mmCIF file of C-alpha atoms in Angstrom:
data_model
loop_
_atom_site.group_PDB
_atom_site.id
_atom_site.type_symbol
_atom_site.label_atom_id
_atom_site.label_comp_id
_atom_site.label_asym_id
_atom_site.label_seq_id
_atom_site.Cartn_x
_atom_site.Cartn_y
_atom_site.Cartn_z
ATOM 1 C CA UNK A 116 78.136 134.857 95.438
ATOM 2 C CA UNK A 117 77.792 131.832 93.152
ATOM 3 C CA UNK A 118 75.548 132.999 90.318
ATOM 4 C CA UNK A 119 75.304 136.061 88.105
ATOM 5 C CA UNK A 120 72.396 138.271 89.157
ATOM 6 C CA UNK A 121 72.046 139.449 85.546
ATOM 7 C CA UNK A 122 71.940 136.128 83.632
ATOM 8 C CA UNK A 123 71.724 133.388 86.292
ATOM 9 C CA UNK A 124 74.827 131.504 85.166
ATOM 10 C CA UNK A 125 77.833 130.747 87.368
ATOM 11 C CA UNK A 126 80.391 133.331 88.438
ATOM 12 C CA UNK A 127 84.051 132.829 89.252
ATOM 13 C CA UNK A 128 86.560 134.883 91.208
ATOM 14 C CA UNK A 129 89.146 136.482 88.934
ATOM 15 C CA UNK A 130 91.068 139.709 88.483
ATOM 16 C CA UNK A 131 89.564 141.719 85.628
ATOM 17 C CA UNK A 132 91.767 143.462 83.071
ATOM 18 C CA UNK A 133 92.885 146.892 84.356
ATOM 19 C CA UNK A 134 92.057 145.843 87.925
ATOM 20 C CA UNK A 135 94.204 144.534 90.740
ATOM 21 C CA UNK A 136 91.899 142.599 93.005
ATOM 22 C CA UNK A 137 89.621 139.570 92.654
ATOM 23 C CA UNK A 138 86.008 140.160 91.647
ATOM 24 C CA UNK A 139 83.129 137.873 90.891
ATOM 25 C CA UNK A 140 82.945 137.659 87.093
ATOM 26 C CA UNK A 141 80.172 135.917 85.172
ATOM 27 C CA UNK A 142 81.429 132.982 83.108
ATOM 28 C CA UNK A 143 78.719 133.633 80.508
ATOM 29 C CA UNK A 144 77.958 137.355 80.176
ATOM 30 C CA UNK A 145 81.318 138.528 81.660
ATOM 31 C CA UNK A 146 79.697 141.102 83.906
ATOM 32 C CA UNK A 147 81.837 142.037 86.905
ATOM 33 C CA UNK A 148 80.005 142.073 90.233
ATOM 34 C CA UNK A 149 81.656 144.598 92.545
ATOM 35 C CA UNK A 150 81.109 144.379 96.291
ATOM 36 C CA UNK A 151 81.632 147.419 98.488
ATOM 37 C CA UNK A 152 81.338 148.459 102.138
ATOM 38 C CA UNK A 153 77.992 149.470 103.593
ATOM 39 C CA UNK A 154 77.290 152.586 105.586
ATOM 40 C CA UNK A 155 75.399 152.441 108.879
ATOM 41 C CA UNK A 156 73.862 155.735 110.015
ATOM 42 C CA UNK A 157 72.623 156.426 113.511
ATOM 43 C CA UNK A 158 71.852 158.978 116.196
ATOM 44 C CA UNK A 159 72.799 160.042 119.682
ATOM 45 C CA UNK A 160 69.299 161.234 120.666
ATOM 46 C CA UNK A 161 69.503 163.828 123.456
ATOM 47 C CA UNK A 162 66.808 164.971 125.816
ATOM 48 C CA UNK A 163 67.779 167.306 128.657
ATOM 49 C CA UNK A 164 71.299 165.921 129.002
ATOM 50 C CA UNK A 165 70.091 162.352 128.836
ATOM 51 C CA UNK A 166 70.559 159.944 125.962
ATOM 52 C CA UNK A 167 67.926 157.610 124.572
ATOM 53 C CA UNK A 168 69.062 154.004 124.352
ATOM 54 C CA UNK A 169 67.160 150.985 123.041
ATOM 55 C CA UNK A 170 67.331 147.422 124.250
ATOM 56 C CA UNK A 171 67.653 145.225 121.159
ATOM 57 C CA UNK A 172 64.814 142.791 120.535
ATOM 58 C CA UNK A 173 66.515 141.253 117.504
ATOM 59 C CA UNK A 174 69.739 139.386 116.916
ATOM 60 C CA UNK A 175 72.621 139.982 117.000
ATOM 61 C CA UNK A 176 73.035 141.055 120.616
ATOM 62 C CA UNK A 177 69.386 140.666 121.493
ATOM 63 C CA UNK A 178 68.809 142.032 125.008
ATOM 64 C CA UNK A 179 71.765 144.431 124.889
ATOM 65 C CA UNK A 180 71.495 148.233 124.769
ATOM 66 C CA UNK A 181 72.358 150.348 121.758
ATOM 67 C CA UNK A 182 71.902 153.665 119.985
ATOM 68 C CA UNK A 183 69.465 153.685 117.063
ATOM 69 C CA UNK A 184 71.351 152.942 113.835
ATOM 70 C CA UNK A 185 71.009 150.941 110.656
ATOM 71 C CA UNK A 186 71.973 150.620 107.018
ATOM 72 C CA UNK A 187 71.585 153.631 104.780
ATOM 73 C CA UNK A 188 69.085 152.860 102.033
ATOM 74 C CA UNK A 189 69.372 153.619 98.340
ATOM 75 C CA UNK A 190 67.946 157.031 97.472
ATOM 76 C CA UNK A 191 68.330 158.315 101.020
ATOM 77 C CA UNK A 192 70.547 161.046 102.485
ATOM 78 C CA UNK A 193 72.637 160.174 105.528
ATOM 79 C CA UNK A 194 70.617 162.562 107.671
ATOM 80 C CA UNK A 195 67.280 161.160 106.562
ATOM 81 C CA UNK A 196 68.602 157.641 107.101
ATOM 82 C CA UNK A 197 69.592 158.443 110.681
ATOM 83 C CA UNK A 198 66.179 160.038 111.351
ATOM 84 C CA UNK A 199 64.366 157.035 109.859
ATOM 85 C CA UNK A 200 66.376 154.485 111.833
ATOM 86 C CA UNK A 201 65.726 156.379 115.058
ATOM 87 C CA UNK A 202 62.000 156.464 114.352
ATOM 88 C CA UNK A 203 61.917 152.770 113.419
ATOM 89 C CA UNK A 204 63.845 151.620 116.483
ATOM 90 C CA UNK A 205 62.576 154.002 119.161
ATOM 91 C CA UNK A 206 59.346 155.562 117.907
ATOM 92 C CA UNK A 207 60.974 158.951 118.555
ATOM 93 C CA UNK A 208 61.462 161.881 116.207
ATOM 94 C CA UNK A 209 64.843 163.604 116.251
ATOM 95 C CA UNK A 210 65.853 167.004 114.913
ATOM 96 C CA UNK A 211 68.956 169.261 114.752
ATOM 97 C CA UNK A 212 71.169 166.522 113.403
ATOM 98 C CA UNK A 213 74.891 167.189 113.123
ATOM 99 C CA UNK A 214 77.475 164.679 111.924
ATOM 100 C CA UNK A 215 79.652 163.698 114.872
ATOM 101 C CA UNK A 216 81.688 160.513 114.442
ATOM 102 C CA UNK A 217 82.673 158.366 111.508
ATOM 103 C CA UNK A 218 84.070 154.900 112.132
ATOM 104 C CA UNK A 219 85.801 152.516 109.775
ATOM 105 C CA UNK A 220 85.001 148.907 110.579
ATOM 106 C CA UNK A 221 86.917 147.594 107.616
ATOM 107 C CA UNK A 222 87.089 143.949 108.692
ATOM 108 C CA UNK A 223 83.313 143.625 108.369
ATOM 109 C CA UNK A 224 83.058 146.023 105.404
ATOM 110 C CA UNK A 225 81.088 148.605 107.337
ATOM 111 C CA UNK A 226 81.282 152.284 108.171
ATOM 112 C CA UNK A 227 79.318 153.982 110.934
ATOM 113 C CA UNK A 228 78.309 157.622 110.737
ATOM 114 C CA UNK A 229 76.788 158.817 114.005
ATOM 115 C CA UNK A 230 74.909 162.108 114.398
ATOM 116 C CA UNK A 231 74.206 164.330 117.326
ATOM 117 C CA UNK A 232 70.464 164.896 117.513
ATOM 118 C CA UNK A 233 67.739 166.142 119.788
ATOM 119 C CA UNK A 234 64.407 164.521 120.559
ATOM 120 C CA UNK A 235 61.601 166.908 119.654
ATOM 121 C CA UNK A 236 59.819 165.600 122.772
ATOM 122 C CA UNK A 237 60.442 162.716 125.199
ATOM 123 C CA UNK A 238 58.075 160.384 123.368
ATOM 124 C CA UNK A 239 59.309 156.923 122.479
ATOM 125 C CA UNK A 240 57.930 153.416 122.624
ATOM 126 C CA UNK A 241 58.690 149.740 122.177
ATOM 127 C CA UNK A 242 59.064 148.771 118.519
ATOM 128 C CA UNK A 243 59.548 145.500 116.618
ATOM 129 C CA UNK A 244 63.305 146.053 117.004
ATOM 130 C CA UNK A 245 63.462 147.297 120.610
ATOM 131 C CA UNK A 246 61.975 145.685 123.709
ATOM 132 C CA UNK A 247 62.688 148.633 125.995
ATOM 133 C CA UNK A 248 63.576 152.319 125.632
ATOM 134 C CA UNK A 249 64.983 154.622 128.288
ATOM 135 C CA UNK A 250 66.778 157.922 128.825
ATOM 136 C CA UNK A 251 70.139 157.652 130.596
ATOM 137 C CA UNK A 252 72.526 160.202 132.012
ATOM 138 C CA UNK A 253 76.229 159.399 132.062
ATOM 139 C CA UNK A 254 76.144 157.691 135.473
ATOM 140 C CA UNK A 255 73.248 155.481 134.453
ATOM 141 C CA UNK A 256 74.576 154.102 131.145
ATOM 142 C CA UNK A 257 74.658 150.275 131.334
ATOM 143 C CA UNK A 258 78.271 150.085 130.129
ATOM 144 C CA UNK A 259 78.502 146.316 130.565
ATOM 145 C CA UNK A 260 75.430 145.757 128.445
ATOM 146 C CA UNK A 261 76.178 147.859 125.365
ATOM 147 C CA UNK A 262 75.609 145.799 122.222
ATOM 148 C CA UNK A 263 78.502 146.934 120.042
ATOM 149 C CA UNK A 264 81.970 148.367 120.584
ATOM 150 C CA UNK A 265 81.265 151.155 118.084
ATOM 151 C CA UNK A 266 78.280 152.284 120.168
ATOM 152 C CA UNK A 267 80.298 152.151 123.398
ATOM 153 C CA UNK A 268 82.999 154.277 121.747
ATOM 154 C CA UNK A 269 80.432 156.765 120.482
ATOM 155 C CA UNK A 270 78.906 157.168 123.946
ATOM 156 C CA UNK A 271 82.310 157.460 125.647
ATOM 157 C CA UNK A 272 83.431 160.150 123.187
ATOM 158 C CA UNK A 273 80.150 161.983 123.608
ATOM 159 C CA UNK A 274 80.373 162.120 127.409
ATOM 160 C CA UNK A 275 84.082 162.938 127.290
ATOM 161 C CA UNK A 276 83.434 165.863 124.938
ATOM 162 C CA UNK A 277 80.634 167.030 127.202
ATOM 163 C CA UNK A 278 82.784 166.822 130.341
ATOM 164 C CA UNK A 279 85.780 168.557 128.803
ATOM 165 C CA UNK A 280 83.698 171.222 127.159
ATOM 166 C CA UNK A 281 85.067 170.326 123.753
ATOM 167 C CA UNK A 282 81.646 169.327 122.626
ATOM 168 C CA UNK A 283 80.225 172.126 120.529
ATOM 169 C CA UNK A 284 76.678 173.305 120.485
ATOM 170 C CA UNK A 285 74.464 171.542 118.040
ATOM 171 C CA UNK A 286 74.936 174.268 115.512
ATOM 172 C CA UNK A 287 78.689 173.994 115.345
ATOM 173 C CA UNK A 288 79.509 170.399 116.141
ATOM 174 C CA UNK A 289 81.585 168.929 113.369
ATOM 175 C CA UNK A 290 82.397 165.479 112.309
ATOM 176 C CA UNK A 291 85.724 165.760 113.984
ATOM 177 C CA UNK A 292 86.965 162.313 114.760
ATOM 178 C CA UNK A 293 87.004 159.138 112.918
ATOM 179 C CA UNK A 294 88.363 155.917 114.159
ATOM 180 C CA UNK A 295 89.324 152.621 112.719
ATOM 181 C CA UNK A 296 87.769 149.755 114.606
ATOM 182 C CA UNK A 297 90.240 146.973 114.027
ATOM 183 C CA UNK A 298 89.743 143.276 113.694
ATOM 184 C CA UNK A 299 90.070 141.561 117.076
ATOM 185 C CA UNK A 300 92.346 138.905 115.583
ATOM 186 C CA UNK A 301 94.810 141.638 114.685
ATOM 187 C CA UNK A 302 95.489 141.878 118.403
ATOM 188 C CA UNK A 303 94.524 145.521 118.583
ATOM 189 C CA UNK A 304 90.897 145.391 119.465
ATOM 190 C CA UNK A 305 89.079 148.602 118.597
ATOM 191 C CA UNK A 306 92.217 150.607 119.074
ATOM 192 C CA UNK A 307 92.246 154.252 118.174
ATOM 193 C CA UNK A 308 93.825 154.667 114.763
ATOM 194 C CA UNK A 309 95.888 157.701 115.542
ATOM 195 C CA UNK A 310 93.904 159.779 113.097
ATOM 196 C CA UNK A 311 92.167 162.338 115.194
ATOM 197 C CA UNK A 312 91.298 165.544 113.496
ATOM 198 C CA UNK A 313 90.438 167.635 116.494
ATOM 199 C CA UNK B 263 68.864 142.132 89.338
ATOM 200 C CA UNK B 264 67.047 139.166 87.785
ATOM 201 C CA UNK B 265 68.602 136.104 89.394
ATOM 202 C CA UNK B 266 69.571 135.036 92.904
ATOM 203 C CA UNK B 267 73.336 135.219 93.382
ATOM 204 C CA UNK B 268 73.090 132.398 95.935
ATOM 205 C CA UNK B 269 71.055 129.775 94.030
ATOM 206 C CA UNK B 270 70.756 131.090 90.441
ATOM 207 C CA UNK B 271 66.953 131.030 90.340
ATOM 208 C CA UNK B 272 64.754 134.038 89.594
ATOM 209 C CA UNK B 273 64.148 136.892 92.012
ATOM 210 C CA UNK B 274 61.131 139.129 92.338
ATOM 211 C CA UNK B 275 60.593 142.535 93.901
ATOM 212 C CA UNK B 276 58.516 142.309 97.061
ATOM 213 C CA UNK B 277 58.288 143.790 100.532
ATOM 214 C CA UNK B 278 59.640 141.313 103.085
ATOM 215 C CA UNK B 279 57.875 140.723 106.383
ATOM 216 C CA UNK B 280 58.936 143.338 108.969
ATOM 217 C CA UNK B 281 60.156 145.611 106.197
ATOM 218 C CA UNK B 282 58.613 148.581 104.432
ATOM 219 C CA UNK B 283 60.324 148.814 101.078
ATOM 220 C CA UNK B 284 60.673 146.572 98.030
ATOM 221 C CA UNK B 285 63.652 144.207 97.909
ATOM 222 C CA UNK B 286 64.760 141.553 95.485
ATOM 223 C CA UNK B 287 63.661 138.244 97.023
ATOM 224 C CA UNK B 288 64.578 134.832 95.622
ATOM 225 C CA UNK B 289 61.537 132.824 94.514
ATOM 226 C CA UNK B 290 63.313 129.594 95.437
ATOM 227 C CA UNK B 291 65.587 130.062 98.448
ATOM 228 C CA UNK B 292 63.795 133.207 99.760
ATOM 229 C CA UNK B 293 67.030 135.076 100.384
ATOM 230 C CA UNK B 294 66.595 138.859 100.418
ATOM 231 C CA UNK B 295 69.130 140.787 98.351
ATOM 232 C CA UNK B 296 69.631 144.233 99.885
ATOM 233 C CA UNK B 297 71.109 147.025 97.795
ATOM 234 C CA UNK B 298 72.761 150.000 99.462
ATOM 235 C CA UNK B 299 74.596 153.201 98.541
ATOM 236 C CA UNK B 300 78.276 153.142 97.710
ATOM 237 C CA UNK B 301 80.922 155.405 99.139
ATOM 238 C CA UNK B 302 83.410 157.204 96.916
ATOM 239 C CA UNK B 303 86.570 158.411 98.665
ATOM 240 C CA UNK B 304 88.984 160.946 97.244
ATOM 241 C CA UNK B 305 91.614 163.580 97.881
ATOM 242 C CA UNK B 306 92.388 167.234 97.412
ATOM 243 C CA UNK B 307 96.141 166.780 96.895
ATOM 244 C CA UNK B 308 98.026 169.969 97.805
ATOM 245 C CA UNK B 309 101.519 171.012 96.854
ATOM 246 C CA UNK B 310 102.655 174.540 97.745
ATOM 247 C CA UNK B 311 99.171 176.060 97.476
ATOM 248 C CA UNK B 312 98.447 174.281 94.225
ATOM 249 C CA UNK B 313 96.073 171.375 93.709
ATOM 250 C CA UNK B 314 96.765 168.293 91.648
ATOM 251 C CA UNK B 315 94.056 167.561 89.083
ATOM 252 C CA UNK B 316 93.834 164.688 86.619
ATOM 253 C CA UNK B 317 92.394 164.691 83.143
ATOM 254 C CA UNK B 318 90.178 161.616 82.843
ATOM 255 C CA UNK B 319 91.203 159.044 80.272
ATOM 256 C CA UNK B 320 88.165 156.858 80.924
ATOM 257 C CA UNK B 321 84.425 157.316 80.607
ATOM 258 C CA UNK B 322 82.329 158.909 81.918
ATOM 259 C CA UNK B 323 83.573 162.441 81.253
ATOM 260 C CA UNK B 324 86.699 161.333 79.421
ATOM 261 C CA UNK B 325 88.868 164.396 78.744
ATOM 262 C CA UNK B 326 87.496 166.410 81.685
ATOM 263 C CA UNK B 327 89.460 167.307 84.812
ATOM 264 C CA UNK B 328 88.821 165.848 88.244
ATOM 265 C CA UNK B 329 90.219 165.156 91.688
ATOM 266 C CA UNK B 330 91.377 161.592 92.339
ATOM 267 C CA UNK B 331 88.490 159.578 93.817
ATOM 268 C CA UNK B 332 86.896 156.173 93.527
ATOM 269 C CA UNK B 333 84.845 153.510 95.244
ATOM 270 C CA UNK B 334 85.908 152.376 98.683
ATOM 271 C CA UNK B 335 86.794 148.688 98.569
ATOM 272 C CA UNK B 336 85.799 145.975 101.018
ATOM 273 C CA UNK B 337 88.319 145.604 103.828
ATOM 274 C CA UNK B 338 89.671 149.116 103.357
ATOM 275 C CA UNK B 339 89.544 152.189 105.596
ATOM 276 C CA UNK B 340 88.314 155.445 104.072
ATOM 277 C CA UNK B 341 91.762 156.994 104.454
ATOM 278 C CA UNK B 342 93.543 154.084 102.813
ATOM 279 C CA UNK B 343 90.963 154.105 100.034
ATOM 280 C CA UNK B 344 91.594 157.779 99.319
ATOM 281 C CA UNK B 345 95.383 157.223 99.321
ATOM 282 C CA UNK B 346 95.019 154.237 96.974
ATOM 283 C CA UNK B 347 92.754 156.070 94.537
ATOM 284 C CA UNK B 348 95.158 159.004 94.406
ATOM 285 C CA UNK B 349 98.083 156.698 93.701
ATOM 286 C CA UNK B 350 96.144 154.780 91.031
ATOM 287 C CA UNK B 351 94.929 157.879 89.218
ATOM 288 C CA UNK B 352 97.903 160.217 89.567
ATOM 289 C CA UNK B 353 100.943 158.129 90.494
ATOM 290 C CA UNK B 354 101.359 160.442 93.492
ATOM 291 C CA UNK B 355 101.622 159.585 97.171
ATOM 292 C CA UNK B 356 99.627 161.718 99.600
ATOM 293 C CA UNK B 357 99.975 162.105 103.342
ATOM 294 C CA UNK B 358 98.419 164.089 106.227
ATOM 295 C CA UNK B 359 94.874 163.182 105.245
ATOM 296 C CA UNK B 360 92.013 164.915 107.040
ATOM 297 C CA UNK B 361 88.333 164.372 106.287
ATOM 298 C CA UNK B 362 86.954 167.540 104.750
ATOM 299 C CA UNK B 363 83.647 167.186 102.912
ATOM 300 C CA UNK B 364 80.928 164.571 102.796
ATOM 301 C CA UNK B 365 78.331 164.707 100.030
ATOM 302 C CA UNK B 366 75.072 162.849 99.676
ATOM 303 C CA UNK B 367 74.293 162.081 96.055
ATOM 304 C CA UNK B 368 71.182 160.123 96.916
ATOM 305 C CA UNK B 369 69.646 160.005 93.445
ATOM 306 C CA UNK B 370 72.525 157.871 92.190
ATOM 307 C CA UNK B 371 72.986 156.000 95.491
ATOM 308 C CA UNK B 372 76.416 157.445 96.157
ATOM 309 C CA UNK B 373 78.237 159.333 98.882
ATOM 310 C CA UNK B 374 81.483 161.213 98.404
ATOM 311 C CA UNK B 375 83.976 161.656 101.223
ATOM 312 C CA UNK B 376 86.785 164.018 100.237
ATOM 313 C CA UNK B 377 89.997 164.451 102.238
ATOM 314 C CA UNK B 378 92.502 167.233 102.500
ATOM 315 C CA UNK B 379 95.916 165.788 101.775
ATOM 316 C CA UNK B 380 99.465 166.792 100.915
ATOM 317 C CA UNK B 381 101.717 165.376 98.218
ATOM 318 C CA UNK B 382 104.879 164.017 99.790
ATOM 319 C CA UNK B 383 106.702 165.402 96.717
ATOM 320 C CA UNK B 384 105.564 166.843 93.369
ATOM 321 C CA UNK B 385 105.895 163.509 91.576
ATOM 322 C CA UNK B 386 102.969 162.308 89.468
ATOM 323 C CA UNK B 387 102.527 160.747 86.078
ATOM 324 C CA UNK B 388 100.053 159.626 83.456
ATOM 325 C CA UNK B 389 98.188 156.469 84.476
ATOM 326 C CA UNK B 390 95.682 154.138 82.791
ATOM 327 C CA UNK B 391 92.931 156.384 84.192
ATOM 328 C CA UNK B 392 94.464 159.824 83.584
ATOM 329 C CA UNK B 393 95.884 161.221 80.340
ATOM 330 C CA UNK B 394 97.356 164.335 81.944
ATOM 331 C CA UNK B 395 98.216 165.559 85.445
ATOM 332 C CA UNK B 396 98.920 169.105 86.539
ATOM 333 C CA UNK B 397 99.136 171.375 89.571
ATOM 334 C CA UNK B 398 96.756 174.346 89.513
ATOM 335 C CA UNK B 399 96.379 177.404 91.665
ATOM 336 C CA UNK B 400 92.939 178.946 92.087
ATOM 337 C CA UNK B 401 93.222 181.230 89.037
ATOM 338 C CA UNK B 402 94.297 178.349 86.821
ATOM 339 C CA UNK B 403 91.559 175.819 87.631
ATOM 340 C CA UNK B 404 89.755 174.856 84.384
ATOM 341 C CA UNK B 405 86.309 175.492 85.877
ATOM 342 C CA UNK B 406 84.472 174.839 82.612
ATOM 343 C CA UNK B 407 86.117 171.470 82.207
ATOM 344 C CA UNK B 408 85.567 169.895 85.624
ATOM 345 C CA UNK B 409 84.138 166.397 85.201
ATOM 346 C CA UNK B 410 81.611 166.274 88.040
ATOM 347 C CA UNK B 411 79.556 168.767 90.021
ATOM 348 C CA UNK B 412 80.695 167.210 93.296
ATOM 349 C CA UNK B 413 84.331 167.880 92.356
ATOM 350 C CA UNK B 414 83.561 171.460 91.342
ATOM 351 C CA UNK B 415 81.818 172.000 94.696
ATOM 352 C CA UNK B 416 84.731 170.489 96.584
ATOM 353 C CA UNK B 417 87.225 172.779 94.839
ATOM 354 C CA UNK B 418 85.038 175.867 95.298
ATOM 355 C CA UNK B 419 84.629 175.149 99.020
ATOM 356 C CA UNK B 420 88.324 174.514 99.370
ATOM 357 C CA UNK B 421 89.344 177.827 97.778
ATOM 358 C CA UNK B 422 86.603 179.704 99.624
ATOM 359 C CA UNK B 423 87.808 178.327 102.956
ATOM 360 C CA UNK B 424 91.346 179.238 102.053
ATOM 361 C CA UNK B 425 90.423 182.785 101.042
ATOM 362 C CA UNK B 426 88.277 183.446 104.094
ATOM 363 C CA UNK B 427 90.746 181.880 106.461
ATOM 364 C CA UNK B 428 88.122 179.469 107.723
ATOM 365 C CA UNK B 429 90.165 176.636 106.351
ATOM 366 C CA UNK B 430 92.019 175.071 109.224
ATOM 367 C CA UNK B 431 95.506 173.746 109.124
ATOM 368 C CA UNK B 432 95.801 170.140 108.157
ATOM 369 C CA UNK B 433 96.013 169.081 111.747
ATOM 370 C CA UNK B 434 92.713 170.572 112.771
ATOM 371 C CA UNK B 435 90.555 170.502 109.673
ATOM 372 C CA UNK B 436 87.351 168.710 110.389
ATOM 373 C CA UNK B 437 84.730 167.155 108.265
ATOM 374 C CA UNK B 438 82.588 170.197 108.750
ATOM 375 C CA UNK B 439 80.210 170.419 105.870
ATOM 376 C CA UNK B 440 78.122 167.989 104.090
ATOM 377 C CA UNK B 441 75.843 168.715 101.248
ATOM 378 C CA UNK B 442 73.055 167.006 99.463
ATOM 379 C CA UNK B 443 73.516 166.979 95.720
ATOM 380 C CA UNK B 444 69.986 166.840 94.472
ATOM 381 C CA UNK B 445 68.523 165.171 91.449
ATOM 382 C CA UNK B 446 68.396 167.594 88.500
ATOM 383 C CA UNK B 447 64.826 166.549 87.733
ATOM 384 C CA UNK B 448 63.788 167.800 91.152
ATOM 385 C CA UNK B 449 64.441 171.264 89.797
ATOM 386 C CA UNK B 450 67.041 172.085 92.394
ATOM 387 C CA UNK B 451 70.238 171.113 90.739
ATOM 388 C CA UNK B 452 73.008 170.543 93.218
ATOM 389 C CA UNK B 453 71.519 172.999 95.641
ATOM 390 C CA UNK B 454 73.014 173.408 99.057
ATOM 391 C CA UNK B 455 70.936 171.482 101.542
ATOM 392 C CA UNK B 456 70.993 174.009 104.303
ATOM 393 C CA UNK B 457 72.854 171.644 106.549
ATOM 394 C CA UNK B 458 76.145 173.267 107.155
ATOM 395 C CA UNK B 459 77.836 172.418 110.365
ATOM 396 C CA UNK B 460 80.474 175.074 110.427
#
């Protein structure tokens, strides 16, 4: 940020009165421009014990597989955001959403909230964001080609819960675990934070 | 937003290619400025079956009572954000945090994530944001003087769970419920959304 979005003059980093961290402050109109983390919402779309994955047709990680997810928009609930992203990326409509996993990815100022969901029918298609869609059971997941660590962790937790029986039915699944995905340079890549509510 | 924060020239609302909603786009450098919801994180600080509330010394709702909560900062985990906000607003240190309630407040582009927590000791004090701090049991809560609907709903759910025994211990409480706080103009003020995972 170099310029004030309110008046167009230059901003400078400084610590405002009654604050304790640097903010961008306008040199002219003195407005403080706060910057905050963004929330990504997404789905684990189930169909008869298989999971719908999409092969990314956009950067980053073009060509890799992922779960449908994207930034929550202003004016949107988290559930509606997850439904919209799934439709946009897979062409599929999901229902019976339940919050499942929340991840902190503090080093890139992001959070991920992933929902359990069910496809209303096994209809999906290539979209501007996805070059290929397919349903996978646990043995078929292309683990070496998953786009993001947070998606790999979501899938691993999902299959683990299913195997151990600790996965609830759709009606009672709770957002039970959240994890801190740490900065690789901290030497503890994507390590579990120790906070595990279940 | 009137000016580009990257180049200082004017922006205009328009729908970018491959998008479906209006964004602020710079007329000069063509950068798209996305705007997304912000996450507020906060605590229900317990001490021996009482809850610590703070009387706001800042607007909005100066003079009303609330739970400690505030915007998550860049680079911060949700848990650390909730601990920091509690310290800043009450002078108290909380521990044993467990995610409890997530609220969509889509009409003001906010989400609230509230944690169960315990005070490490009953030490708290007036701060720049709070003119008074006090521990309340359920019968003492100043229900008519709670600053925000989302805080009232959090407290009501908390006491309801405690009364009905559906409140888990700290170690197993899960983020089990999220609610959509609707826009008053929609005629359904703060109505429960029907999504209730527990």
